[in-house]
PDB file of C-alpha atoms in Angstrom:
ATOM      1  CA  MET A   1      -0.011  -0.123  -0.120  1.00 82.00           C
ATOM      2  CA  LYS A   2       2.795   2.339   0.827  1.00 87.00           C
ATOM      3  CA  ALA A   3       4.635   1.973  -2.317  1.00 92.00           C
ATOM      4  CA  LEU A   4       1.499   2.004  -4.198  1.00 94.00           C
ATOM      5  CA  GLY A   5       0.385   5.265  -2.553  1.00 93.00           C
ATOM      6  CA  ILE A   6       4.250   6.979  -3.093  1.00 94.00           C
ATOM      7  CA  TYR A   7       4.008   5.962  -6.924  1.00 94.00           C
ATOM      8  CA  LEU A   8       0.471   7.344  -7.639  1.00 94.00           C
ATOM      9  CA  LEU A   9       1.556  10.818  -5.922  1.00 95.00           C
ATOM     10  CA  LYS A  10       4.592  11.239  -7.920  1.00 93.00           C
ATOM     11  CA  THR A  11       2.774  13.192 -10.813  1.00 94.00           C
ATOM     12  CA  ARG A  12      -0.420  13.695 -12.312  1.00 95.00           C
ATOM     13  CA  ILE A  13       0.537  11.278 -15.170  1.00 95.00           C
ATOM     14  CA  HIS A  14       1.235   8.633 -12.596  1.00 95.00           C
ATOM     15  CA  GLY A  15      -2.064   9.213 -10.805  1.00 95.00           C
ATOM     16  CA  ILE A  16      -4.193   8.917 -13.767  1.00 95.00           C
ATOM     17  CA  PHE A  17      -2.377   5.928 -14.998  1.00 95.00           C
ATOM     18  CA  THR A  18      -2.685   4.239 -11.726  1.00 95.00           C
ATOM     19  CA  ILE A  19      -6.188   4.970 -10.889  1.00 95.00           C
ATOM     20  CA  SER A  20      -7.452   4.274 -14.132  1.00 93.00           C
ATOM     21  CA  ALA A  21      -5.860   0.946 -13.979  1.00 93.00           C
ATOM     22  CA  LEU A  22      -7.432   0.313 -10.525  1.00 93.00           C
ATOM     23  CA  SER A  23     -10.757   1.359 -11.768  1.00 91.00           C
ATOM     24  CA  LEU A  24     -10.859  -1.026 -14.422  1.00 88.00           C
ATOM     25  CA  LEU A  25      -9.764  -3.806 -12.014  1.00 88.00           C
ATOM     26  CA  SER A  26     -12.330  -2.926  -9.901  1.00 88.00           C
ATOM     27  CA  LEU A  27     -14.997  -3.951 -12.526  1.00 83.00           C
ATOM     28  CA  PHE A  28     -14.134  -7.447 -11.500  1.00 85.00           C
ATOM     29  CA  ILE A  29     -14.308  -7.064  -7.699  1.00 85.00           C
ATOM     30  CA  SER A  30     -17.702  -5.446  -7.632  1.00 78.00           C
ATOM     31  CA  PRO A  31     -18.432  -5.315  -3.897  1.00 78.00           C
ATOM     32  CA  LEU A  32     -15.035  -3.508  -3.453  1.00 87.00           C
ATOM     33  CA  SER A  33     -15.085  -1.418  -6.637  1.00 88.00           C
ATOM     34  CA  TYR A  34     -16.076   1.959  -5.022  1.00 92.00           C
ATOM     35  CA  PHE A  35     -13.200   1.477  -2.148  1.00 94.00           C
ATOM     36  CA  ILE A  36     -10.632   0.340  -5.151  1.00 94.00           C
ATOM     37  CA  SER A  37     -11.310   3.288  -7.461  1.00 93.00           C
ATOM     38  CA  GLY A  38     -12.029   5.919  -4.535  1.00 95.00           C
ATOM     39  CA  ALA A  39      -9.384   5.591  -2.101  1.00 96.00           C
ATOM     40  CA  PRO A  40      -6.573   6.451  -4.422  1.00 96.00           C
ATOM     41  CA  MET A  41      -8.455   9.433  -5.595  1.00 97.00           C
ATOM     42  CA  GLY A  42      -9.218  10.557  -2.157  1.00 97.00           C
ATOM     43  CA  LEU A  43      -5.444   9.966  -1.135  1.00 97.00           C
ATOM     44  CA  LEU A  44      -4.232  12.229  -4.062  1.00 97.00           C
ATOM     45  CA  ALA A  45      -7.097  14.710  -3.226  1.00 97.00           C
ATOM     46  CA  LEU A  46      -5.721  14.914   0.055  1.00 97.00           C
ATOM     47  CA  ARG A  47      -1.990  15.102  -0.430  1.00 96.00           C
ATOM     48  CA  LYS A  48      -2.315  17.461  -3.499  1.00 95.00           C
ATOM     49  CA  GLY A  49      -5.682  19.224  -3.344  1.00 95.00           C
ATOM     50  CA  PRO A  50      -8.671  19.367  -4.867  1.00 95.00           C
ATOM     51  CA  ARG A  51      -7.703  21.063  -8.108  1.00 96.00           C
ATOM     52  CA  THR A  52      -4.977  18.294  -8.737  1.00 96.00           C
ATOM     53  CA  GLY A  53      -7.797  15.950  -8.013  1.00 96.00           C
ATOM     54  CA  LEU A  54     -10.096  17.354 -10.526  1.00 97.00           C
ATOM     55  CA  GLN A  55      -7.314  17.286 -13.094  1.00 97.00           C
ATOM     56  CA  VAL A  56      -6.443  13.854 -12.190  1.00 97.00           C
ATOM     57  CA  ALA A  57     -10.166  12.891 -12.481  1.00 96.00           C
ATOM     58  CA  CYS A  58     -10.530  14.415 -16.042  1.00 96.00           C
ATOM     59  CA  GLY A  59      -7.625  12.387 -17.297  1.00 96.00           C
ATOM     60  CA  CYS A  60      -8.959   9.223 -15.732  1.00 95.00           C
ATOM     61  CA  LEU A  61     -12.153   9.797 -17.169  1.00 95.00           C
ATOM     62  CA  LEU A  62     -10.644  10.318 -20.791  1.00 95.00           C
ATOM     63  CA  LEU A  63      -8.300   7.468 -20.505  1.00 94.00           C
ATOM     64  CA  THR A  64     -10.920   5.034 -19.283  1.00 92.00           C
ATOM     65  CA  ILE A  65     -13.170   5.836 -22.129  1.00 92.00           C
ATOM     66  CA  LEU A  66     -10.582   5.316 -24.598  1.00 91.00           C
ATOM     67  CA  MET A  67      -9.739   1.969 -22.901  1.00 87.00           C
ATOM     68  CA  ALA A  68     -13.539   1.106 -22.785  1.00 84.00           C
ATOM     69  CA  MET A  69     -13.945   1.943 -26.468  1.00 86.00           C
ATOM     70  CA  ALA A  70     -10.879  -0.291 -27.361  1.00 85.00           C
ATOM     71  CA  LEU A  71     -12.193  -3.382 -25.296  1.00 79.00           C
ATOM     72  CA  GLY A  72     -15.674  -2.759 -26.684  1.00 76.00           C
ATOM     73  CA  ALA A  73     -17.180  -2.092 -23.390  1.00 73.00           C
ATOM     74  CA  GLN A  74     -19.792   0.561 -22.607  1.00 79.00           C
ATOM     75  CA  THR A  75     -18.387   3.883 -22.339  1.00 80.00           C
ATOM     76  CA  GLY A  76     -20.959   5.184 -19.822  1.00 85.00           C
ATOM     77  CA  ILE A  77     -19.156   3.017 -16.971  1.00 85.00           C
ATOM     78  CA  PRO A  78     -16.230   5.396 -16.891  1.00 90.00           C
ATOM     79  CA  VAL A  79     -18.855   8.132 -16.741  1.00 91.00           C
ATOM     80  CA  ALA A  80     -20.530   6.706 -13.791  1.00 89.00           C
ATOM     81  CA  PHE A  81     -17.184   6.439 -11.968  1.00 92.00           C
ATOM     82  CA  MET A  82     -16.438  10.008 -12.448  1.00 94.00           C
ATOM     83  CA  VAL A  83     -20.022  10.793 -11.161  1.00 92.00           C
ATOM     84  CA  SER A  84     -20.645   8.677  -8.427  1.00 92.00           C
ATOM     85  CA  VAL A  85     -16.941   7.953  -6.970  1.00 95.00           C
ATOM     86  CA  TRP A  86     -14.571  10.369  -8.117  1.00 96.00           C
ATOM     87  CA  LEU A  87     -16.267  13.718  -7.977  1.00 96.00           C
ATOM     88  CA  PRO A  88     -17.810  13.074  -4.573  1.00 96.00           C
ATOM     89  CA  VAL A  89     -14.563  11.805  -3.007  1.00 97.00           C
ATOM     90  CA  ILE A  90     -12.689  14.805  -4.014  1.00 97.00           C
ATOM     91  CA  LEU A  91     -15.345  17.075  -2.694  1.00 97.00           C
ATOM     92  CA  CYS A  92     -15.227  15.523   0.980  1.00 97.00           C
ATOM     93  CA  ALA A  93     -11.556  15.225   0.640  1.00 97.00           C
ATOM     94  CA  SER A  94     -11.063  18.912   0.069  1.00 97.00           C
ATOM     95  CA  ILE A  95     -13.614  19.589   3.039  1.00 96.00           C
ATOM     96  CA  LEU A  96     -11.181  17.053   5.142  1.00 96.00           C
ATOM     97  CA  ARG A  97      -8.260  18.699   3.836  1.00 96.00           C
ATOM     98  CA  ARG A  98      -9.467  22.449   4.518  1.00 95.00           C
ATOM     99  CA  THR A  99     -10.962  21.673   8.133  1.00 94.00           C
ATOM    100  CA  GLN A 100      -8.950  18.563   9.434  1.00 93.00           C
ATOM    101  CA  SER A 101     -12.400  17.552  10.730  1.00 94.00           C
ATOM    102  CA  GLN A 102     -13.764  14.040  10.093  1.00 96.00           C
ATOM    103  CA  GLY A 103     -17.018  15.028  11.450  1.00 95.00           C
ATOM    104  CA  LEU A 104     -17.521  17.768   8.528  1.00 96.00           C
ATOM    105  CA  ALA A 105     -16.115  15.439   6.139  1.00 96.00           C
ATOM    106  CA  VAL A 106     -18.705  12.753   7.182  1.00 97.00           C
ATOM    107  CA  LEU A 107     -21.595  15.660   7.174  1.00 96.00           C
ATOM    108  CA  CYS A 108     -20.568  16.605   3.496  1.00 96.00           C
ATOM    109  CA  ALA A 109     -21.168  12.987   2.329  1.00 96.00           C
ATOM    110  CA  GLY A 110     -24.576  13.026   4.258  1.00 95.00           C
ATOM    111  CA  GLY A 111     -25.377  16.044   2.268  1.00 94.00           C
ATOM    112  CA  ALA A 112     -24.314  14.458  -0.997  1.00 94.00           C
ATOM    113  CA  GLY A 113     -26.511  11.574   0.008  1.00 93.00           C
ATOM    114  CA  ALA A 114     -29.424  13.857   0.827  1.00 92.00           C
ATOM    115  CA  ILE A 115     -29.077  15.573  -2.601  1.00 91.00           C
ATOM    116  CA  VAL A 116     -29.336  12.007  -4.188  1.00 87.00           C
ATOM    117  CA  THR A 117     -32.406  11.289  -2.102  1.00 86.00           C
ATOM    118  CA  ALA A 118     -34.068  14.597  -2.879  1.00 84.00           C
ATOM    119  CA  TYR A 119     -33.247  13.844  -6.650  1.00 83.00           C
ATOM    120  CA  ILE A 120     -34.878  10.782  -6.680  1.00 80.00           C
ATOM    121  CA  TYR A 121     -38.012  11.915  -5.228  1.00 79.00           C
ATOM    122  CA  LEU A 122     -38.238  14.967  -7.858  1.00 80.00           C
ATOM    123  CA  VAL A 123     -37.619  12.705 -11.024  1.00 75.00           C
ATOM    124  CA  LEU A 124     -39.874   9.787  -9.853  1.00 70.00           C
ATOM    125  CA  ASP A 125     -43.488  10.557  -9.127  1.00 65.00           C
ATOM    126  CA  GLU A 126     -44.312   7.129  -7.493  1.00 64.00           C
ATOM    127  CA  ILE A 127     -41.296   5.632  -6.194  1.00 62.00           C
ATOM    128  CA  GLN A 128     -42.564   2.466  -4.888  1.00 60.00           C
ATOM    129  CA  ALA A 129     -44.497   1.924  -8.159  1.00 62.00           C
ATOM    130  CA  TRP A 130     -41.218   2.512 -10.110  1.00 57.00           C
ATOM    131  CA  TRP A 131     -39.209  -0.244  -8.117  1.00 59.00           C
ATOM    132  CA  GLN A 132     -42.629  -2.554  -8.584  1.00 58.00           C
ATOM    133  CA  ASP A 133     -42.462  -2.071 -12.458  1.00 62.00           C
ATOM    134  CA  TRP A 134     -38.753  -2.606 -12.326  1.00 54.00           C
ATOM    135  CA  PHE A 135     -39.017  -5.767 -10.401  1.00 57.00           C
ATOM    136  CA  ALA A 136     -41.561  -6.838 -12.784  1.00 59.00           C
ATOM    137  CA  ARG A 137     -39.629  -6.847 -15.492  1.00 57.00           C
ATOM    138  CA  TRP A 138     -37.088  -8.975 -13.668  1.00 50.00           C
ATOM    139  CA  GLN A 139     -39.769 -11.457 -13.139  1.00 53.00           C
ATOM    140  CA  GLU A 140     -40.202 -12.150 -16.634  1.00 56.00           C
ATOM    141  CA  TYR A 141     -36.659 -13.815 -16.762  1.00 51.00           C
ATOM    142  CA  ALA A 142     -37.877 -16.182 -13.733  1.00 48.00           C
ATOM    143  CA  ILE A 143     -36.936 -19.672 -14.593  1.00 47.00           C
ATOM    144  CA  SER A 144     -39.810 -21.218 -12.636  1.00 49.00           C
ATOM    145  CA  GLY A 145     -42.903 -20.714 -10.872  1.00 52.00           C
ATOM    146  CA  GLU A 146     -41.137 -21.179  -7.507  1.00 54.00           C
ATOM    147  CA  THR A 147     -38.467 -18.480  -8.467  1.00 53.00           C
ATOM    148  CA  ALA A 148     -41.231 -16.486  -9.713  1.00 52.00           C
ATOM    149  CA  SER A 149     -43.241 -16.642  -6.351  1.00 57.00           C
ATOM    150  CA  GLN A 150     -39.704 -15.648  -4.293  1.00 56.00           C
ATOM    151  CA  LEU A 151     -39.213 -12.556  -6.451  1.00 53.00           C
ATOM    152  CA  GLU A 152     -42.329 -11.716  -5.565  1.00 56.00           C
ATOM    153  CA  GLN A 153     -41.898 -11.823  -1.709  1.00 57.00           C
ATOM    154  CA  ILE A 154     -38.435 -10.110  -2.169  1.00 54.00           C
ATOM    155  CA  ASN A 155     -40.542  -7.650  -4.250  1.00 54.00           C
ATOM    156  CA  GLU A 156     -43.015  -6.829  -1.590  1.00 57.00           C
ATOM    157  CA  SER A 157     -40.529  -7.009   1.439  1.00 57.00           C
ATOM    158  CA  ILE A 158     -37.753  -4.665   0.085  1.00 63.00           C
ATOM    159  CA  THR A 159     -39.243  -2.218  -2.492  1.00 61.00           C
ATOM    160  CA  PRO A 160     -40.635   0.166   0.064  1.00 62.00           C
ATOM    161  CA  LEU A 161     -36.881   0.618   1.339  1.00 71.00           C
ATOM    162  CA  LEU A 162     -35.017   0.548  -1.682  1.00 76.00           C
ATOM    163  CA  SER A 163     -34.532   4.055  -2.319  1.00 78.00           C
ATOM    164  CA  ALA A 164     -33.235   4.323   1.299  1.00 82.00           C
ATOM    165  CA  PHE A 165     -30.714   1.349   0.792  1.00 84.00           C
ATOM    166  CA  ILE A 166     -29.289   2.866  -2.314  1.00 85.00           C
ATOM    167  CA  THR A 167     -28.645   6.328  -0.696  1.00 90.00           C
ATOM    168  CA  SER A 168     -27.362   4.774   2.358  1.00 91.00           C
ATOM    169  CA  GLY A 169     -25.304   2.426   0.713  1.00 90.00           C
ATOM    170  CA  PHE A 170     -23.735   5.435  -1.604  1.00 93.00           C
ATOM    171  CA  VAL A 171     -23.068   7.410   1.717  1.00 96.00           C
ATOM    172  CA  PHE A 172     -21.609   4.257   3.594  1.00 96.00           C
ATOM    173  CA  SER A 173     -19.203   3.608   0.654  1.00 95.00           C
ATOM    174  CA  LEU A 174     -18.291   7.298   0.128  1.00 97.00           C
ATOM    175  CA  ILE A 175     -17.524   8.027   3.976  1.00 97.00           C
ATOM    176  CA  THR A 176     -15.462   4.395   4.270  1.00 97.00           C
ATOM    177  CA  THR A 177     -13.622   5.078   1.365  1.00 97.00           C
ATOM    178  CA  LEU A 178     -12.737   8.955   2.574  1.00 97.00           C
ATOM    179  CA  LEU A 179     -11.407   7.472   5.840  1.00 97.00           C
ATOM    180  CA  LEU A 180      -9.737   4.814   4.124  1.00 97.00           C
ATOM    181  CA  ALA A 181      -7.690   7.447   1.895  1.00 97.00           C
ATOM    182  CA  ARG A 182      -7.016   9.293   5.346  1.00 97.00           C
ATOM    183  CA  TRP A 183      -5.526   6.143   7.021  1.00 97.00           C
ATOM    184  CA  TRP A 184      -3.663   5.727   3.905  1.00 96.00           C
ATOM    185  CA  GLN A 185      -2.118   9.298   3.945  1.00 96.00           C
ATOM    186  CA  SER A 186      -1.467   8.936   7.627  1.00 95.00           C
ATOM    187  CA  ALA A 187       0.457   5.737   7.047  1.00 94.00           C
ATOM    188  CA  LEU A 188       2.442   7.462   4.575  1.00 95.00           C
ATOM    189  CA  PHE A 189       3.160  10.698   6.041  1.00 94.00           C
ATOM    190  CA  ASN A 190       1.926  10.870   9.623  1.00 92.00           C
ATOM    191  CA  PRO A 191       1.759   7.690  11.295  1.00 92.00           C
ATOM    192  CA  GLY A 192      -0.543   7.451  14.418  1.00 87.00           C
ATOM    193  CA  GLY A 193      -2.051  10.767  13.281  1.00 91.00           C
ATOM    194  CA  PHE A 194      -5.485   8.969  11.724  1.00 94.00           C
ATOM    195  CA  ARG A 195      -6.408   7.437  15.169  1.00 92.00           C
ATOM    196  CA  GLN A 196      -6.388  10.551  16.762  1.00 90.00           C
ATOM    197  CA  GLU A 197      -8.398  12.411  14.166  1.00 93.00           C
ATOM    198  CA  PHE A 198     -10.893   9.222  14.031  1.00 95.00           C
ATOM    199  CA  TYR A 199     -11.280   9.551  17.833  1.00 93.00           C
ATOM    200  CA  SER A 200     -12.154  13.154  17.611  1.00 92.00           C
ATOM    201  CA  LEU A 201     -14.709  12.497  14.908  1.00 94.00           C
ATOM    202  CA  ARG A 202     -17.878  14.273  16.009  1.00 93.00           C
ATOM    203  CA  LEU A 203     -20.816  15.421  14.108  1.00 94.00           C
ATOM    204  CA  PRO A 204     -22.286  19.026  14.196  1.00 92.00           C
ATOM    205  CA  ARG A 205     -24.772  19.428  17.119  1.00 90.00           C
ATOM    206  CA  ALA A 206     -26.886  21.096  14.600  1.00 90.00           C
ATOM    207  CA  LEU A 207     -28.003  17.645  13.275  1.00 93.00           C
ATOM    208  CA  LEU A 208     -29.151  16.415  16.537  1.00 92.00           C
ATOM    209  CA  PHE A 209     -32.508  18.017  16.732  1.00 92.00           C
ATOM    210  CA  PRO A 210     -33.572  17.005  12.943  1.00 91.00           C
ATOM    211  CA  ALA A 211     -32.186  13.300  13.557  1.00 91.00           C
ATOM    212  CA  LEU A 212     -34.212  12.976  17.233  1.00 91.00           C
ATOM    213  CA  LEU A 213     -37.168  14.843  15.520  1.00 90.00           C
ATOM    214  CA  GLY A 214     -37.186  12.159  12.843  1.00 87.00           C
ATOM    215  CA  LEU A 215     -36.550   9.100  15.170  1.00 87.00           C
ATOM    216  CA  CYS A 216     -39.614  10.401  16.934  1.00 87.00           C
ATOM    217  CA  ALA A 217     -41.759  10.868  14.084  1.00 83.00           C
ATOM    218  CA  LEU A 218     -40.844   7.149  13.021  1.00 81.00           C
ATOM    219  CA  LEU A 219     -41.584   5.943  16.489  1.00 80.00           C
ATOM    220  CA  LEU A 220     -44.826   7.669  16.904  1.00 81.00           C
ATOM    221  CA  ALA A 221     -46.296   6.933  13.566  1.00 72.00           C
ATOM    222  CA  ALA A 222     -44.217   4.377  11.738  1.00 63.00           C
ATOM    223  CA  ASP A 223     -46.968   3.210   9.274  1.00 65.00           C
ATOM    224  CA  ASN A 224     -48.118   6.870   8.404  1.00 69.00           C
ATOM    225  CA  ALA A 225     -44.641   8.884   8.463  1.00 68.00           C
ATOM    226  CA  PRO A 226     -43.616  10.293   5.190  1.00 76.00           C
ATOM    227  CA  VAL A 227     -41.397   8.088   3.193  1.00 78.00           C
ATOM    228  CA  LEU A 228     -39.122  10.896   2.636  1.00 80.00           C
ATOM    229  CA  VAL A 229     -38.850  11.582   6.471  1.00 83.00           C
ATOM    230  CA  ARG A 230     -38.061   7.748   7.032  1.00 85.00           C
ATOM    231  CA  ASP A 231     -35.427   7.848   4.489  1.00 87.00           C
ATOM    232  CA  MET A 232     -33.581  10.965   5.683  1.00 89.00           C
ATOM    233  CA  VAL A 233     -33.665   9.256   9.445  1.00 91.00           C
ATOM    234  CA  ILE A 234     -31.868   5.992   7.741  1.00 91.00           C
ATOM    235  CA  LEU A 235     -29.579   8.514   6.080  1.00 94.00           C
ATOM    236  CA  MET A 236     -28.732  10.332   9.355  1.00 94.00           C
ATOM    237  CA  LEU A 237     -28.340   6.893  11.225  1.00 94.00           C
ATOM    238  CA  ILE A 238     -25.622   6.205   8.740  1.00 95.00           C
ATOM    239  CA  LEU A 239     -23.639   9.321   9.761  1.00 96.00           C
ATOM    240  CA  TYR A 240     -24.031   8.748  13.145  1.00 96.00           C
ATOM    241  CA  LEU A 241     -23.028   5.126  12.883  1.00 96.00           C
ATOM    242  CA  TYR A 242     -19.259   6.532  12.284  1.00 97.00           C
ATOM    243  CA  GLN A 243     -19.416   8.767  15.403  1.00 96.00           C
ATOM    244  CA  GLY A 244     -20.529   5.800  17.248  1.00 96.00           C
ATOM    245  CA  LEU A 245     -17.833   3.758  15.996  1.00 96.00           C
ATOM    246  CA  SER A 246     -15.287   6.717  16.942  1.00 95.00           C
ATOM    247  CA  VAL A 247     -17.033   6.730  20.556  1.00 94.00           C
ATOM    248  CA  ILE A 248     -16.732   3.016  21.081  1.00 94.00           C
ATOM    249  CA  HIS A 249     -13.048   2.738  19.695  1.00 93.00           C
ATOM    250  CA  GLY A 250     -12.216   5.715  22.140  1.00 90.00           C
ATOM    251  CA  ALA A 251     -13.992   4.125  25.073  1.00 90.00           C
ATOM    252  CA  VAL A 252     -12.255   0.889  24.814  1.00 90.00           C
ATOM    253  CA  HIS A 253      -8.704   2.171  23.838  1.00 86.00           C
ATOM    254  CA  GLY A 254      -6.056   1.201  26.141  1.00 81.00           C
ATOM    255  CA  ARG A 255      -8.290  -1.265  27.975  1.00 84.00           C
ATOM    256  CA  PRO A 256      -7.454  -5.129  28.598  1.00 84.00           C
ATOM    257  CA  LEU A 257      -9.148  -7.223  25.449  1.00 82.00           C
ATOM    258  CA  SER A 258      -9.965  -4.179  23.622  1.00 86.00           C
ATOM    259  CA  ARG A 259      -8.850  -5.746  20.001  1.00 88.00           C
ATOM    260  CA  LEU A 260     -11.183  -8.738  21.222  1.00 92.00           C
ATOM    261  CA  MET A 261     -13.936  -6.363  21.841  1.00 91.00           C
ATOM    262  CA  LEU A 262     -13.523  -4.437  18.928  1.00 92.00           C
ATOM    263  CA  THR A 263     -13.252  -7.682  16.624  1.00 93.00           C
ATOM    264  CA  GLY A 264     -16.338  -8.889  18.279  1.00 93.00           C
ATOM    265  CA  LEU A 265     -18.175  -5.673  17.098  1.00 93.00           C
ATOM    266  CA  TYR A 266     -17.347  -6.030  13.617  1.00 93.00           C
ATOM    267  CA  ILE A 267     -18.111  -9.495  13.489  1.00 94.00           C
ATOM    268  CA  SER A 268     -21.621  -8.876  14.722  1.00 93.00           C
ATOM    269  CA  PHE A 269     -22.241  -6.480  12.077  1.00 91.00           C
ATOM    270  CA  PHE A 270     -22.249  -9.364   9.635  1.00 91.00           C
ATOM    271  CA  LEU A 271     -24.509 -11.600  12.174  1.00 91.00           C
ATOM    272  CA  LEU A 272     -27.134  -8.699  13.321  1.00 90.00           C
ATOM    273  CA  PRO A 273     -26.604  -5.710  10.989  1.00 88.00           C
ATOM    274  CA  HIS A 274     -29.958  -4.108  11.859  1.00 88.00           C
ATOM    275  CA  ALA A 275     -29.755  -4.426  15.427  1.00 91.00           C
ATOM    276  CA  VAL A 276     -25.513  -3.310  15.625  1.00 93.00           C
ATOM    277  CA  LEU A 277     -26.381  -0.467  13.411  1.00 93.00           C
ATOM    278  CA  MET A 278     -29.059   0.754  15.593  1.00 92.00           C
ATOM    279  CA  PHE A 279     -27.171   0.413  18.868  1.00 94.00           C
ATOM    280  CA  VAL A 280     -23.820   1.899  17.294  1.00 96.00           C
ATOM    281  CA  SER A 281     -25.674   4.645  15.671  1.00 94.00           C
ATOM    282  CA  CYS A 282     -27.770   5.374  18.871  1.00 93.00           C
ATOM    283  CA  ALA A 283     -24.123   5.496  20.894  1.00 94.00           C
ATOM    284  CA  GLY A 284     -23.490   8.153  18.626  1.00 94.00           C
ATOM    285  CA  ILE A 285     -26.416   9.889  19.127  1.00 94.00           C
ATOM    286  CA  VAL A 286     -26.461   9.875  22.895  1.00 93.00           C
ATOM    287  CA  ASN A 287     -22.826  11.066  22.893  1.00 92.00           C
ATOM    288  CA  SER A 288     -24.017  14.238  20.829  1.00 92.00           C
ATOM    289  CA  CYS A 289     -26.752  14.643  23.376  1.00 90.00           C
ATOM    290  CA  ILE A 290     -24.544  14.899  26.589  1.00 87.00           C
ATOM    291  CA  GLY A 291     -21.634  16.645  24.402  1.00 76.00           C
ATOM    292  CA  ARG A 292     -18.717  14.252  25.917  1.00 63.00           C
ATOM    293  CA  ALA A 293     -15.448  15.462  24.576  1.00 61.00           C
ATOM    294  CA  PRO A 294     -13.628  12.877  22.551  1.00 64.00           C
ATOM    295  CA  VAL A 295     -10.804  10.721  23.685  1.00 56.00           C
ATOM    296  CA  ARG A 296      -7.413  12.377  23.413  1.00 57.00           C
ATOM    297  CA  ILE A 297      -4.632  10.247  22.753  1.00 55.00           C
ATOM    298  CA  THR A 298      -1.103  10.685  24.338  1.00 47.00           C
ATOM    299  CA  ASP A 299       2.149   9.298  24.389  1.00 40.00           C
ATOM    300  CA  GLU A 300       1.246   7.561  27.670  1.00 36.00           C
ATOM    301  CA  ASN A 301      -1.575   5.776  26.573  1.00 36.00           C
ATOM    302  CA  VAL A 302      -0.769   4.996  22.844  1.00 35.00           C
TER     303      VAL A 302
END
């Protein structure tokens, strides 16, 4: 990782070729495609600045389009990388570079997610009906009646939440990619700096009131609450997830079996994702409510 980071930071040309190659490679590892193509761009924007990041992104766009044409692939894929990965990462990296605040960078990512949500609601008049029609088209390719029945059950269960899932997945990928790029930068130029900065991650207190108001609205009128309110609350829970992780990491830092406890926490994300997400997000919300200061790492407790 260190050798790769030093190489892509040498010149703009090095960055263009490295990020373009990694982006094409990420197409074959789809679950990690956002991180593989976004983290190098985030590192470059954090180290060199947003102007250089934009120049490299434009070069990557041109190069990947040419490579896609040569391979007979769809040229829309590089454009999708530009719009959904490189530009959001550069924007959030520029906020983090200027403010040195991971909390503000996380909030910026949440703002990008809110814009995506608003765009979905503006473009689609009946969001659930649109998703149902999309699923109906996929059902035409069902091999058997049993498969069609299973698809119908999936349709009924997840269609109301698909917009929230897509937006939240985008924001989660964006924030995680940005933090990965920041860790990468710290490993190269400021060993140990990422830990201190992450333990200080706090969202602005101004976000607390709408988050609590939205949660109360969902608890008091779960079935009658507007869909947009529900989607925004889910988005805010994703933001507070990172503050909750910061709080938990800071709380167990330096304690016996701290690594074992954190390993158990992350394993539980895969076993009980919804419950653990709510628990960690609520830990972040509670921390904002009581206004507890972040843990400070000193030479004595590192």
